[in-house]
Amino acid sequence: MPEAVLVAGGAGYIGSHAAKLLHQRGFHPVVVDNLVCGHRSAARWGTFVEADLADRDQIQAVLLEHRIRAVMHFAAHAYVGESVRDPAKYYRNNVANTLSLLEAMQAVESDLFLFSSSCATYGEPREVPIAEDHPQSPINPYGRTKLVVEGMLRDFETAYGMRHVSLRYFNAAGADPDGELGEDHDPETHLIPLVLEVARGARPHIAVFGTDYPTPDGTCVRDYIHVSDLAEAHVLALEHLLAGGESRSYNLGNGAGYSVRQVIEGARRLTGHPIPALEARRRWGDPATLVGSSEKIRRELGWTPQLPGLDTILETAWRWENGKRRAAGPLGR
Ligand code: UFG
C-alpha cells in the first residue's frame, strides 16, 4: 500500500503541486484544506478532505483513518502587508492552527513533519546570498509567524521526538509544466502573475514599487524558484525523514537574483506585449535584495532545480495565465 502523506493546504498554490508530485512518486496524498484560499479544483490527486486545522478532533481522525506517515504543511496566510495590518489573523492561522495540527499528530504519535517556511524569517539580509546560518530576524508579522513555528518544531523534537524539515522558500513562481496547476490568489499581489495579467489585458499596467533601491537598476532583486522545484524538494525531504534522517532547515532558491525591471522585460520578450510599467513608491517591508544559497540541500539531499531560468518560470506561468484567459473569455476577467 502506498504511504499516505497528509498535505495541509494541498488545494493551494504550492501544496497542490506537491500533492501532484507525491501521487506521481507513488505516495498517497491526503489533501486537507478549508478552501478559504485554496481551490477544490486544484486538489485532484489522492483523497480530499475539507477540514480546518483548528478542528483537532477531525484532523486526528484523518491521521488515523488514512494511516498518515508524514505531514506536509502548506496552509498559511502569506501576504506580508496584510500581516502588518492584521497580525491576529496571521498568528491565529499560521501559528495557532499549526500548533493544533502538531498536537493532533502528537496525540496519535505521528512524528514526521515538513514545514513551508520562508526567507521572510531572515529579515533584512546582512549579506547575500543568504545561507541557513544567517541570523533570523524577521521584519514583519508574516515572517515572525514562520519563525515561531520553526522554533516550535525544534521544541517538539526535543520533547516529543517529532522530526521535521523546515523549507525556507525564496520567491515561489511559475506553474505546473503540464498546465494543470498554477498560481491563483485572490487578491493577487505577486509580481509575476500581475505582470502576466497585464500582458493578457486583464490589468492596464504594472506598478514598480520603488526605483531607488541600492541595486543595479534601482528595483528590488529577488530569487525566483519554480514551484515544481519546490515540490521536488518536499519529496526529497520526505524521503530523508522516512529514511530516518535528522531534522533540518534548508533554503530553497536558485541563487540568482532578478530585478523587478528584469522580470517585466522578460515578460515583454515572452509575450510580445508592451506591458506598461508605472514607477510607484516603495512597498513597505520590501528588502532591496533577497537571494538565497541552497548549497546545503543540494549537497545533503541532492536537490537540483530542473526549471531554474527566469524564462522557463515565466513561460510556465504564461501558459497557466492563458488557460485562465480561455476560462474567462476573450476580455479576461
Ligand atoms: N512588486 C512590484 N509591483 C507589484 C508587485 C510586486 O514592483 O505589483 C515587487 C515587490 O516590491 C518585490 C518584487 O516585486 O520587490 C517581488 O514581490 P512579490 O510580491 O512577488 O514577492 P515578495 O518578494 O514580496 O515575497 C515575499 C517573500 C516571500 C514570502 C512572500 C509572501 O520574499 O518569502 O512575500 O507573499 F513568502
Short mmCIF file of N, CA and C in Angstrom, two decimals, residues 23-107:
data_model
loop_
_atom_site.label_atom_id
_atom_site.label_comp_id
_atom_site.label_asym_id
_atom_site.label_seq_id
_atom_site.Cartn_x
_atom_site.Cartn_y
_atom_site.Cartn_z
N HIS A 23 1.74 12.03 -5.69
CA HIS A 23 0.98 10.99 -6.40
C HIS A 23 1.86 10.35 -7.47
N GLN A 24 2.57 11.20 -8.23
CA GLN A 24 3.42 10.66 -9.30
C GLN A 24 4.54 9.78 -8.75
N ARG A 25 4.98 10.06 -7.52
CA ARG A 25 6.08 9.28 -6.93
C ARG A 25 5.59 8.09 -6.12
N GLY A 26 4.31 7.80 -6.20
CA GLY A 26 3.82 6.57 -5.57
C GLY A 26 3.36 6.73 -4.14
N PHE A 27 3.24 7.98 -3.65
CA PHE A 27 2.66 8.20 -2.32
C PHE A 27 1.16 8.43 -2.49
N HIS A 28 0.44 8.38 -1.36
CA HIS A 28 -0.98 8.69 -1.41
C HIS A 28 -1.21 10.03 -0.70
N PRO A 29 -1.39 11.13 -1.47
CA PRO A 29 -1.63 12.41 -0.80
C PRO A 29 -3.05 12.49 -0.24
N VAL A 30 -3.16 12.92 1.01
CA VAL A 30 -4.46 13.18 1.61
C VAL A 30 -4.51 14.69 1.84
N VAL A 31 -5.18 15.35 0.92
CA VAL A 31 -5.21 16.81 0.96
C VAL A 31 -6.24 17.28 1.98
N VAL A 32 -5.79 18.10 2.92
CA VAL A 32 -6.70 18.69 3.89
C VAL A 32 -6.67 20.20 3.67
N ASP A 33 -7.83 20.78 3.39
CA ASP A 33 -7.86 22.21 3.09
C ASP A 33 -9.24 22.74 3.48
N ASN A 34 -9.28 23.95 4.05
CA ASN A 34 -10.59 24.53 4.40
C ASN A 34 -11.18 25.34 3.25
N LEU A 35 -10.44 25.42 2.15
CA LEU A 35 -10.89 26.12 0.93
C LEU A 35 -11.14 27.62 1.14
N VAL A 36 -10.54 28.18 2.18
CA VAL A 36 -10.65 29.64 2.36
C VAL A 36 -9.80 30.32 1.28
N CYS A 37 -8.60 29.82 1.06
CA CYS A 37 -7.74 30.36 -0.02
C CYS A 37 -7.54 29.34 -1.13
N GLY A 38 -7.66 28.08 -0.81
CA GLY A 38 -7.40 27.04 -1.79
C GLY A 38 -8.59 26.82 -2.73
N HIS A 39 -8.36 26.02 -3.75
CA HIS A 39 -9.39 25.76 -4.77
C HIS A 39 -9.65 24.26 -4.84
N ARG A 40 -10.91 23.89 -4.73
CA ARG A 40 -11.26 22.47 -4.78
C ARG A 40 -10.71 21.83 -6.06
N SER A 41 -10.74 22.59 -7.18
CA SER A 41 -10.31 22.05 -8.47
C SER A 41 -8.81 21.74 -8.50
N ALA A 42 -8.05 22.32 -7.57
CA ALA A 42 -6.60 22.07 -7.56
C ALA A 42 -6.26 20.80 -6.78
N ALA A 43 -7.24 20.27 -6.04
CA ALA A 43 -6.98 19.08 -5.21
C ALA A 43 -7.51 17.86 -5.94
N ARG A 44 -6.77 17.38 -6.91
CA ARG A 44 -7.32 16.26 -7.68
C ARG A 44 -6.45 15.01 -7.66
N TRP A 45 -5.50 14.98 -6.75
CA TRP A 45 -4.69 13.77 -6.61
C TRP A 45 -4.89 13.21 -5.22
N GLY A 46 -5.12 11.92 -5.13
CA GLY A 46 -5.30 11.29 -3.83
C GLY A 46 -6.68 11.57 -3.27
N THR A 47 -6.74 11.78 -1.95
CA THR A 47 -8.02 11.98 -1.26
C THR A 47 -8.13 13.44 -0.85
N PHE A 48 -9.35 13.99 -0.94
CA PHE A 48 -9.57 15.36 -0.46
C PHE A 48 -10.47 15.36 0.76
N VAL A 49 -10.06 16.09 1.79
CA VAL A 49 -10.88 16.25 2.99
C VAL A 49 -11.02 17.74 3.26
N GLU A 50 -12.26 18.23 3.27
CA GLU A 50 -12.45 19.65 3.60
C GLU A 50 -12.48 19.77 5.12
N ALA A 51 -11.46 20.39 5.66
CA ALA A 51 -11.37 20.50 7.12
C ALA A 51 -10.49 21.67 7.48
N ASP A 52 -10.71 22.16 8.69
CA ASP A 52 -9.91 23.27 9.20
C ASP A 52 -8.90 22.70 10.20
N LEU A 53 -7.68 23.21 10.13
CA LEU A 53 -6.66 22.68 11.05
C LEU A 53 -7.00 22.95 12.51
N ALA A 54 -7.85 23.95 12.73
CA ALA A 54 -8.25 24.26 14.11
C ALA A 54 -9.10 23.14 14.71
N ASP A 55 -9.68 22.32 13.85
CA ASP A 55 -10.54 21.23 14.33
C ASP A 55 -9.67 20.00 14.63
N ARG A 56 -9.11 20.02 15.83
CA ARG A 56 -8.12 18.99 16.18
C ARG A 56 -8.70 17.58 16.12
N ASP A 57 -9.94 17.43 16.55
CA ASP A 57 -10.54 16.08 16.55
C ASP A 57 -10.64 15.54 15.13
N GLN A 58 -11.08 16.43 14.21
CA GLN A 58 -11.23 15.95 12.83
C GLN A 58 -9.86 15.61 12.23
N ILE A 59 -8.86 16.45 12.52
CA ILE A 59 -7.52 16.18 11.97
C ILE A 59 -6.98 14.87 12.54
N GLN A 60 -7.20 14.67 13.82
CA GLN A 60 -6.76 13.43 14.45
C GLN A 60 -7.43 12.22 13.78
N ALA A 61 -8.71 12.36 13.49
CA ALA A 61 -9.45 11.27 12.83
C ALA A 61 -8.87 11.01 11.43
N VAL A 62 -8.52 12.07 10.71
CA VAL A 62 -7.93 11.90 9.37
C VAL A 62 -6.58 11.19 9.48
N LEU A 63 -5.80 11.60 10.45
CA LEU A 63 -4.47 10.99 10.63
C LEU A 63 -4.60 9.48 10.86
N LEU A 64 -5.59 9.12 11.66
CA LEU A 64 -5.77 7.70 11.98
C LEU A 64 -6.38 6.94 10.81
N GLU A 65 -7.47 7.51 10.27
CA GLU A 65 -8.20 6.80 9.21
C GLU A 65 -7.29 6.48 8.03
N HIS A 66 -6.44 7.44 7.65
CA HIS A 66 -5.61 7.24 6.46
C HIS A 66 -4.20 6.72 6.79
N ARG A 67 -3.98 6.40 8.06
CA ARG A 67 -2.65 5.90 8.49
C ARG A 67 -1.54 6.80 7.95
N ILE A 68 -1.66 8.07 8.28
CA ILE A 68 -0.73 9.07 7.75
C ILE A 68 0.67 8.82 8.29
N ARG A 69 1.61 8.78 7.36
CA ARG A 69 3.01 8.51 7.74
C ARG A 69 3.78 9.81 8.00
N ALA A 70 3.39 10.88 7.27
CA ALA A 70 4.09 12.17 7.43
C ALA A 70 3.13 13.29 7.04
N VAL A 71 3.42 14.49 7.53
CA VAL A 71 2.57 15.64 7.24
C VAL A 71 3.39 16.71 6.53
N MET A 72 2.86 17.21 5.41
CA MET A 72 3.44 18.39 4.75
C MET A 72 2.49 19.54 5.03
N HIS A 73 3.04 20.63 5.53
CA HIS A 73 2.15 21.72 5.98
C HIS A 73 2.36 22.99 5.17
N PHE A 74 1.42 23.24 4.25
CA PHE A 74 1.49 24.43 3.38
C PHE A 74 0.47 25.48 3.78
N ALA A 75 -0.47 25.12 4.66
CA ALA A 75 -1.61 26.01 4.91
C ALA A 75 -1.18 27.23 5.72
N ALA A 76 -1.24 28.39 5.12
CA ALA A 76 -0.86 29.62 5.84
C ALA A 76 -1.36 30.82 5.06
N HIS A 77 -1.52 31.93 5.76
CA HIS A 77 -1.72 33.20 5.07
C HIS A 77 -0.34 33.74 4.71
N ALA A 78 -0.23 34.41 3.57
CA ALA A 78 1.12 34.79 3.11
C ALA A 78 1.18 36.17 2.46
N TYR A 79 0.39 37.11 2.98
CA TYR A 79 0.50 38.48 2.48
C TYR A 79 1.22 39.33 3.53
N VAL A 80 2.41 39.76 3.18
CA VAL A 80 3.22 40.49 4.16
C VAL A 80 2.47 41.74 4.65
N GLY A 81 1.94 42.54 3.72
CA GLY A 81 1.26 43.78 4.10
C GLY A 81 0.07 43.52 5.00
N GLU A 82 -0.72 42.53 4.66
CA GLU A 82 -1.89 42.19 5.47
C GLU A 82 -1.46 41.76 6.88
N SER A 83 -0.32 41.08 6.95
CA SER A 83 0.14 40.60 8.26
C SER A 83 0.49 41.77 9.18
N VAL A 84 0.86 42.90 8.59
CA VAL A 84 1.16 44.09 9.40
C VAL A 84 -0.15 44.71 9.89
N ARG A 85 -1.14 44.75 9.00
CA ARG A 85 -2.44 45.37 9.36
C ARG A 85 -3.25 44.49 10.29
N ASP A 86 -3.13 43.17 10.14
CA ASP A 86 -3.98 42.26 10.91
C ASP A 86 -3.16 41.07 11.42
N PRO A 87 -2.22 41.36 12.35
CA PRO A 87 -1.34 40.27 12.82
C PRO A 87 -2.12 39.14 13.49
N ALA A 88 -3.25 39.47 14.13
CA ALA A 88 -4.00 38.41 14.83
C ALA A 88 -4.39 37.30 13.87
N LYS A 89 -4.83 37.72 12.66
CA LYS A 89 -5.22 36.74 11.65
C LYS A 89 -4.04 35.79 11.34
N TYR A 90 -2.83 36.35 11.31
CA TYR A 90 -1.64 35.56 10.97
C TYR A 90 -1.22 34.66 12.11
N TYR A 91 -1.25 35.20 13.34
CA TYR A 91 -0.86 34.34 14.47
C TYR A 91 -1.91 33.24 14.67
N ARG A 92 -3.18 33.56 14.41
CA ARG A 92 -4.24 32.56 14.55
C ARG A 92 -4.02 31.42 13.54
N ASN A 93 -3.90 31.80 12.27
CA ASN A 93 -3.84 30.76 11.24
C ASN A 93 -2.46 30.11 11.18
N ASN A 94 -1.42 30.92 11.11
CA ASN A 94 -0.09 30.37 10.85
C ASN A 94 0.54 29.74 12.08
N VAL A 95 0.20 30.25 13.28
CA VAL A 95 0.83 29.71 14.49
C VAL A 95 -0.17 28.81 15.24
N ALA A 96 -1.32 29.37 15.65
CA ALA A 96 -2.25 28.59 16.49
C ALA A 96 -2.74 27.34 15.75
N ASN A 97 -3.08 27.49 14.48
CA ASN A 97 -3.58 26.32 13.74
C ASN A 97 -2.47 25.29 13.48
N THR A 98 -1.23 25.78 13.37
CA THR A 98 -0.12 24.82 13.23
C THR A 98 0.07 24.06 14.54
N LEU A 99 -0.06 24.78 15.64
CA LEU A 99 0.05 24.11 16.95
C LEU A 99 -1.04 23.03 17.07
N SER A 100 -2.24 23.38 16.62
CA SER A 100 -3.34 22.44 16.69
C SER A 100 -3.02 21.18 15.87
N LEU A 101 -2.47 21.40 14.68
CA LEU A 101 -2.09 20.26 13.82
C LEU A 101 -1.01 19.41 14.51
N LEU A 102 -0.02 20.07 15.09
CA LEU A 102 1.06 19.33 15.75
C LEU A 102 0.54 18.55 16.96
N GLU A 103 -0.42 19.15 17.67
CA GLU A 103 -1.00 18.44 18.82
C GLU A 103 -1.80 17.22 18.37
N ALA A 104 -2.50 17.37 17.25
CA ALA A 104 -3.23 16.22 16.72
C ALA A 104 -2.25 15.10 16.37
N MET A 105 -1.12 15.49 15.76
CA MET A 105 -0.11 14.49 15.40
C MET A 105 0.47 13.82 16.65
N GLN A 106 0.75 14.66 17.64
CA GLN A 106 1.33 14.15 18.88
C GLN A 106 0.38 13.13 19.53
N ALA A 107 -0.91 13.43 19.48
CA ALA A 107 -1.91 12.55 20.13
C ALA A 107 -1.93 11.17 19.49
#
